[in-house]
mmCIF file of C-alpha atoms in Angstrom:
data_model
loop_
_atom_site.group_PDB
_atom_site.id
_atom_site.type_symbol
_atom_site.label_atom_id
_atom_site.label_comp_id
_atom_site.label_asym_id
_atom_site.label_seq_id
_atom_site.Cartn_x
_atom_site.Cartn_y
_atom_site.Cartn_z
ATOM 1 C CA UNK A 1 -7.871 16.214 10.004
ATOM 2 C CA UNK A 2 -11.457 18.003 10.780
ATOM 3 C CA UNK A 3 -12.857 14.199 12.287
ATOM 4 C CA UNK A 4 -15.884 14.017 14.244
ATOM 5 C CA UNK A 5 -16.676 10.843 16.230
ATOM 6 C CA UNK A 6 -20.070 9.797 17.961
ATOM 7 C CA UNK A 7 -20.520 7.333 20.599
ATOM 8 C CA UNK A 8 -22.612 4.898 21.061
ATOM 9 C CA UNK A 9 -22.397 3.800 17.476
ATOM 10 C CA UNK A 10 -25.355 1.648 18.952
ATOM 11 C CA UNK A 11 -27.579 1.463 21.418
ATOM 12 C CA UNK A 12 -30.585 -0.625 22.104
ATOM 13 C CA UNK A 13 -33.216 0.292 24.934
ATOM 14 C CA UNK A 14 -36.362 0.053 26.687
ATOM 15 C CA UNK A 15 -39.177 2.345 26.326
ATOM 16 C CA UNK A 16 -39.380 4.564 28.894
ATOM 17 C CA UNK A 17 -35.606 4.985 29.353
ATOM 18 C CA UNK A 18 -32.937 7.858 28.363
ATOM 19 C CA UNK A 19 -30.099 7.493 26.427
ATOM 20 C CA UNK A 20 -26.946 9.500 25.526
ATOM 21 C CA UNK A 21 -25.155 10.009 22.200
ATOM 22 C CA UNK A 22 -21.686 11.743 22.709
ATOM 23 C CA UNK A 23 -20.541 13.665 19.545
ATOM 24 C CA UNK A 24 -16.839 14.790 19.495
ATOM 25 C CA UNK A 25 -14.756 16.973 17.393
ATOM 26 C CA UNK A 26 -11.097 15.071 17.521
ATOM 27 C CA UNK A 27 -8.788 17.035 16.032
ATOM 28 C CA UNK A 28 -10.172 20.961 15.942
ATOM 29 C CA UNK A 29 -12.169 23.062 17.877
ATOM 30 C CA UNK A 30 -16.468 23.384 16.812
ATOM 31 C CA UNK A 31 -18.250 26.248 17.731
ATOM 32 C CA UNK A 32 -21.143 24.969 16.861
ATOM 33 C CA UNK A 33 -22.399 21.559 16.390
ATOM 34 C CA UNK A 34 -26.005 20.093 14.642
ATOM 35 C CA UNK A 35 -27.724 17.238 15.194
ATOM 36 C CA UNK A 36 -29.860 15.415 12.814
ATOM 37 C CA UNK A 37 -32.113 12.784 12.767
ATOM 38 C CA UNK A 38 -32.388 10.126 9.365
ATOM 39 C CA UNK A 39 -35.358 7.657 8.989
ATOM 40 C CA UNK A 40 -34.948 4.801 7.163
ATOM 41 C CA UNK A 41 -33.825 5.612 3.459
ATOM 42 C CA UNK A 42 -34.925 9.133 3.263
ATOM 43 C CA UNK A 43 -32.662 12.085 3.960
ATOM 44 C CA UNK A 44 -30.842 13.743 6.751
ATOM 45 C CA UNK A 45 -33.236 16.678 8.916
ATOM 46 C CA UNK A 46 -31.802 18.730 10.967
ATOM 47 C CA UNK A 47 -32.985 18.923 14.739
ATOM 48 C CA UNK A 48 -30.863 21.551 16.724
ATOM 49 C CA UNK A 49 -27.867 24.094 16.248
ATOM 50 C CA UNK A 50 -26.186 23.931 19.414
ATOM 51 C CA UNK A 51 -23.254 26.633 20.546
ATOM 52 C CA UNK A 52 -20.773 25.606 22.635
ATOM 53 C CA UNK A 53 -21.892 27.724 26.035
ATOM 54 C CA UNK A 54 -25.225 28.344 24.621
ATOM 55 C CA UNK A 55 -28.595 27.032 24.703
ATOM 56 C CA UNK A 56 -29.534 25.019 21.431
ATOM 57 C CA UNK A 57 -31.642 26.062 18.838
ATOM 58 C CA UNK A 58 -34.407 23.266 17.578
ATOM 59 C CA UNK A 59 -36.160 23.160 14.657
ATOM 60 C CA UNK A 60 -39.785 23.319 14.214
ATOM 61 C CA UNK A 61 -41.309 20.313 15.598
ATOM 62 C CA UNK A 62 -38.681 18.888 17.728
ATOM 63 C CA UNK A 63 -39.490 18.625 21.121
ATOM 64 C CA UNK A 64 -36.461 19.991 22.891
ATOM 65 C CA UNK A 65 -37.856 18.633 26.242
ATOM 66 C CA UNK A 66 -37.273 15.292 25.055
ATOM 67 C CA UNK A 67 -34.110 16.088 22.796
ATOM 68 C CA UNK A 68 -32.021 17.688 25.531
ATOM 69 C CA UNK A 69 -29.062 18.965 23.767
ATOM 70 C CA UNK A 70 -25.618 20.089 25.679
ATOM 71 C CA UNK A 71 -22.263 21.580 24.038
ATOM 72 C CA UNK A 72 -20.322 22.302 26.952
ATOM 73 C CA UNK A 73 -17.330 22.363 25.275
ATOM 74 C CA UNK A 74 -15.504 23.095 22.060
ATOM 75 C CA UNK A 75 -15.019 19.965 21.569
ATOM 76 C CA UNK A 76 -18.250 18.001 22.942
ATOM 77 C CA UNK A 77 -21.902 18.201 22.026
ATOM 78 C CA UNK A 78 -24.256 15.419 23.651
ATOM 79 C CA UNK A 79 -27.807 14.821 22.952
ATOM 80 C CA UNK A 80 -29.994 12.765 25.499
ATOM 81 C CA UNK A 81 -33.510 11.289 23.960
ATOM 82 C CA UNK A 82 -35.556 11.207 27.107
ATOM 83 C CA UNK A 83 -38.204 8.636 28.111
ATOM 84 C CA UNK A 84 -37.487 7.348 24.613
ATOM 85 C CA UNK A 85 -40.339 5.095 22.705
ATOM 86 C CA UNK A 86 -40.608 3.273 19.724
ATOM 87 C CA UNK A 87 -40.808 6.189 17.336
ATOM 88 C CA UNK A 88 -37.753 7.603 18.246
ATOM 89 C CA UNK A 89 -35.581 4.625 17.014
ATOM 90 C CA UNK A 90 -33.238 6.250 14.245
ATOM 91 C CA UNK A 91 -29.803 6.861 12.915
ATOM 92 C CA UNK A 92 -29.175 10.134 14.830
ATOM 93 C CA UNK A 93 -26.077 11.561 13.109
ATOM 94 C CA UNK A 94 -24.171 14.972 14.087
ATOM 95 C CA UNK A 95 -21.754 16.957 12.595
ATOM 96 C CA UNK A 96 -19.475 19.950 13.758
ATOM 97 C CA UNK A 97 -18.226 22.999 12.241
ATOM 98 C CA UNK A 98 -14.798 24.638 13.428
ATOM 99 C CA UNK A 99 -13.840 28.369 14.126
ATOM 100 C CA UNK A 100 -12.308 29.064 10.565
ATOM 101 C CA UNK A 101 -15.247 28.791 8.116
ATOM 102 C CA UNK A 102 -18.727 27.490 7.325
ATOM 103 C CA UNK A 103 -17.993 23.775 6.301
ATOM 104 C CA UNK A 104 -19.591 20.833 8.714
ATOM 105 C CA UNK A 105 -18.018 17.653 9.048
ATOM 106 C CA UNK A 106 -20.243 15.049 9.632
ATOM 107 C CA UNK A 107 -19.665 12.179 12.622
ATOM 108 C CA UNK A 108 -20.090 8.144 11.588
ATOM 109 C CA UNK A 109 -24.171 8.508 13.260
ATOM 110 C CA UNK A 110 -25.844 6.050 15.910
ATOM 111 C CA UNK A 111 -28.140 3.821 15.681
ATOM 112 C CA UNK A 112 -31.218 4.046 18.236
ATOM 113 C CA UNK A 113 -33.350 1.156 18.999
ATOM 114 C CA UNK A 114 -36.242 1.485 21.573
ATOM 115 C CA UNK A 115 -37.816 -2.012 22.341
ATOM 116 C CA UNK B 16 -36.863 28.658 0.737
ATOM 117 C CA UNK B 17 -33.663 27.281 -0.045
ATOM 118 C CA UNK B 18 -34.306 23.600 -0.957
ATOM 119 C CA UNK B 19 -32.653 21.004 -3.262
ATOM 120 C CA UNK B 20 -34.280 18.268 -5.805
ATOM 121 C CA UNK B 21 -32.167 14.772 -6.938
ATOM 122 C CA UNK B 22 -33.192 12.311 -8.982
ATOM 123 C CA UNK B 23 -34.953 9.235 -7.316
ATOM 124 C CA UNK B 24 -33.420 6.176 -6.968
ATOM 125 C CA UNK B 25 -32.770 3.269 -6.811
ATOM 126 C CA UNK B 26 -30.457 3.252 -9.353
ATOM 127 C CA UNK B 27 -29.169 0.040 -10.221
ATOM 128 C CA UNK B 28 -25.885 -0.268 -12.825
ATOM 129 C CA UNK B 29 -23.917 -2.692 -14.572
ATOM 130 C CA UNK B 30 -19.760 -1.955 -13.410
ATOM 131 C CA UNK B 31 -18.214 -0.176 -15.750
ATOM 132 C CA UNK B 32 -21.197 1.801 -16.690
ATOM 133 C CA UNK B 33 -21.576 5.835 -17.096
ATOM 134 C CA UNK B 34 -23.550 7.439 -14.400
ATOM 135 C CA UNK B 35 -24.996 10.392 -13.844
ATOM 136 C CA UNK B 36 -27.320 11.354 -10.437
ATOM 137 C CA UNK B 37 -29.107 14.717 -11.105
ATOM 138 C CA UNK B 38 -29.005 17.525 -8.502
ATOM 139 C CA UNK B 39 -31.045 20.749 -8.844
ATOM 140 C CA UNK B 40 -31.681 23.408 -6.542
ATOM 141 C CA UNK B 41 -32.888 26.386 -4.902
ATOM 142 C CA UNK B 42 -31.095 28.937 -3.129
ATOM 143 C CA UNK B 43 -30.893 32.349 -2.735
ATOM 144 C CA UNK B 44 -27.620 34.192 -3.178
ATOM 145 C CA UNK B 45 -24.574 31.541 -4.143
ATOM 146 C CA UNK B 46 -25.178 28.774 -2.182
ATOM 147 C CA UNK B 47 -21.809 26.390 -2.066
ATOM 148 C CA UNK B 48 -22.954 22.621 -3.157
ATOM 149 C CA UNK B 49 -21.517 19.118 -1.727
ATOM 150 C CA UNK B 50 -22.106 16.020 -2.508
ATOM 151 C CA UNK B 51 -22.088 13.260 0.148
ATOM 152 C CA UNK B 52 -21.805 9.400 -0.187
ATOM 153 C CA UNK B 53 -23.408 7.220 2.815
ATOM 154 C CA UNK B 54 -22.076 3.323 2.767
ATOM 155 C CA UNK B 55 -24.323 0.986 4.309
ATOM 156 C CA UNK B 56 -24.721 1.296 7.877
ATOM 157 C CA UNK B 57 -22.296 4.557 8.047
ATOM 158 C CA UNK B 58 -22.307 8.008 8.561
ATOM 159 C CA UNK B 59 -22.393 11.016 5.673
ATOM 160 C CA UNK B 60 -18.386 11.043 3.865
ATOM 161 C CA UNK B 61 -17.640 14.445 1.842
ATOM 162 C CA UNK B 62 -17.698 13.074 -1.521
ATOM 163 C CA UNK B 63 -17.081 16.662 -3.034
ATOM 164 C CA UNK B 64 -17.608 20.005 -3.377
ATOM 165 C CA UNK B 65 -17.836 23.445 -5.345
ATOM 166 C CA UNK B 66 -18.471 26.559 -4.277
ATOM 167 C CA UNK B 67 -18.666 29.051 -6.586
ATOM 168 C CA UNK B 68 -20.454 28.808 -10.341
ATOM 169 C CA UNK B 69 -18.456 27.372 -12.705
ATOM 170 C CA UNK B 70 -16.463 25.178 -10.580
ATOM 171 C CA UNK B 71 -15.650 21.697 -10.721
ATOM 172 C CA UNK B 72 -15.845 18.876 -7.609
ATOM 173 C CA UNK B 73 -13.847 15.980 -8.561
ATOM 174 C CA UNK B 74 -12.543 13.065 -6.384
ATOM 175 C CA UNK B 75 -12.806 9.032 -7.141
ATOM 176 C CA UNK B 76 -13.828 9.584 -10.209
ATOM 177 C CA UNK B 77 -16.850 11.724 -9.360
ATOM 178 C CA UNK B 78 -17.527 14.872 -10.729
ATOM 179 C CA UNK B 79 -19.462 17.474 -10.294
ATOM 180 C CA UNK B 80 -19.799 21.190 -11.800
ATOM 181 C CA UNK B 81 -21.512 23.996 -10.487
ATOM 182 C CA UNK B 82 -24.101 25.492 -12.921
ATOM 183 C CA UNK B 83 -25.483 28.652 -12.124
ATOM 184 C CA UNK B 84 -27.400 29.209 -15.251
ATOM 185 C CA UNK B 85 -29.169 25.541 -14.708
ATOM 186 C CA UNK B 86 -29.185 25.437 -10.937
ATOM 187 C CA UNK B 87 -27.805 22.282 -11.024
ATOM 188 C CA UNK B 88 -24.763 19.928 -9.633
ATOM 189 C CA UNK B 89 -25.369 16.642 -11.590
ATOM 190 C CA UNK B 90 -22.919 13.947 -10.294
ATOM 191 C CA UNK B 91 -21.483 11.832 -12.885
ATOM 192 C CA UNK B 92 -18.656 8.831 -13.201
ATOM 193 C CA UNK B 93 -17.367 7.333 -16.176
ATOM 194 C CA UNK B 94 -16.936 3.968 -14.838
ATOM 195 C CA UNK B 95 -18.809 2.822 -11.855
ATOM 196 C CA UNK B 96 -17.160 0.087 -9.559
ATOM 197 C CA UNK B 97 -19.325 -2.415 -6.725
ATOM 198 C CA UNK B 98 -17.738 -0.363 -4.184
ATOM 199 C CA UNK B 99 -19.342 2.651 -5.715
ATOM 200 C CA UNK B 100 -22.859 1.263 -4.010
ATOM 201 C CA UNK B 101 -23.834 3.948 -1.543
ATOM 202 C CA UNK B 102 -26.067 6.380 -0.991
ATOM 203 C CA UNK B 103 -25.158 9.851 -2.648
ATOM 204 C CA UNK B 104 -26.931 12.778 -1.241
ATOM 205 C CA UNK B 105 -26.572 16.566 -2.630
ATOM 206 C CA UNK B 106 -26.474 19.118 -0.109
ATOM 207 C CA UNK B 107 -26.293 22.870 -0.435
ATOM 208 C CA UNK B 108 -25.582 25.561 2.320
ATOM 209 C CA UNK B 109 -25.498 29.124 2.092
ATOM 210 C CA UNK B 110 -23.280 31.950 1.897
ATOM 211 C CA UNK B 111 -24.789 32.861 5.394
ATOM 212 C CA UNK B 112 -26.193 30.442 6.554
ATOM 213 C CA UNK B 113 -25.803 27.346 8.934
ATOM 214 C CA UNK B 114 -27.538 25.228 7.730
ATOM 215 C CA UNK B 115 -27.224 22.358 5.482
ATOM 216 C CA UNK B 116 -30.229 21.632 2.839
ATOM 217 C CA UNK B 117 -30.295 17.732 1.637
ATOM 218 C CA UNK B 118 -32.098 16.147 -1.194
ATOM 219 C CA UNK B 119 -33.846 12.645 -0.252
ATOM 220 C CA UNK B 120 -30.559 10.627 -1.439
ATOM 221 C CA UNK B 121 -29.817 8.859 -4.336
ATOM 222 C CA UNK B 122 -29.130 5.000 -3.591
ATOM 223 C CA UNK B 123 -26.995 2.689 -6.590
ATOM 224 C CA UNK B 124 -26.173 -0.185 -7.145
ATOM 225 C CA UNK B 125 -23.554 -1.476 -9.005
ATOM 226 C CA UNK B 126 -23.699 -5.097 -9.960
ATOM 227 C CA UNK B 127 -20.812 -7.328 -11.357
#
């Protein structure tokens, strides 16, 4: 049980464009979902908290005009990097956390790459 | 702030070999500690887990014990394998709290 699954699992685009990563709990319900973004070997940093119904919370320093984050379900968060450039090619990498306690499970990330 | 400290890599071992990654950290409260493994090209994979001092993570072969006194959750394996190769990554959250705290990953190698 307790899987998460993210879609694309890659996704190559021009600069300029937006793109869509789907994250999905398969087998439970997530109240709240997180997003986070991990540059090439260094660790995982969180982005957003989003709650299913709610606005999402970002982090300091993330621009949530260009990371537009929607949970509009208990069992879908999506994240859309808008007009995306260069620097925002990453492994973008979410995990979800159910009704009955505090752990997260993590989905299997995407892979961004803005030509 | 809560924050945690591992030992940088890379770590490269002979199969067979002992190792040992070391995890500190900083937390207020009793934080509950993972550790995660990430294979090439792959997501984060619950590796394991304690949550209370004194306890002991264990799966594959890993292990892991919660030490309050020490503030640490050192990973070890007797006898690494060339599937062990991965990233390993120690992670605390809190009591309270959302959200997760990483160290900067650990990344081995295990050669034949």
């Amino acid at each position: 049980g307790a899987v998460v699954s993210q879609h694309p699992s890659w996704v190559i685009c021009k600069s300029g464009t937006s793109v869509k990563i789907e994250c999905r709990s398969l087998d439970f319900q997530a109240t709240t979902m997180f997003w986070y973004r991990q540059f090439p070997k260094q660790s995982l940093m969180l982005m957003a908290t989003s709650n299913e119904g709610s606005k999402a919370t970002y982090e300091q320093g993330v621009e949530k005009d260009k990371f537009l984050i929607n949970h509009a379900s208990l069992t879908l968060s999506t994240l859309t990097v808008t007009s995306a450039h260069p620097e925002d090619s990453s492994f973008y990498i979410c995990s979800a956390r159910g009704l009955d306690g505090y752990e997260q499970y993590f989905g299997p990330g995407t892979r961004l790459t803005v030509t | 702030g809560d924050s945690v400290t591992q030992m940088e890599g890379p770590v490269t071992l002979s199969e067979e070999a002992f190792l040992t990654i070391n995890c500190t950290y900083t937390a207020t409260g009793y934080p509950s500690l993972f550790w995660y493994v990430q294979y090439p090209g792959e997501g984060l994979q619950l590796l394991l887990k304690a949550t209370k001092a004194d306890d002991k993570g264990s799966n594959k072969g890993f292990e892991a014990t919660y030490r309050k006194e020490t503030t640490s959750f050192h990973l070890e394996k007797g006898s690494v394998q060339v599937s062990d190769s991965a990233v390993y990554f120690c992670a605390l959250i809190a009591y309270t709290g959302n959200q997760f705290y990483f160290g900067t990953g650990t990344s081995l190698t295990v050669i034949p």
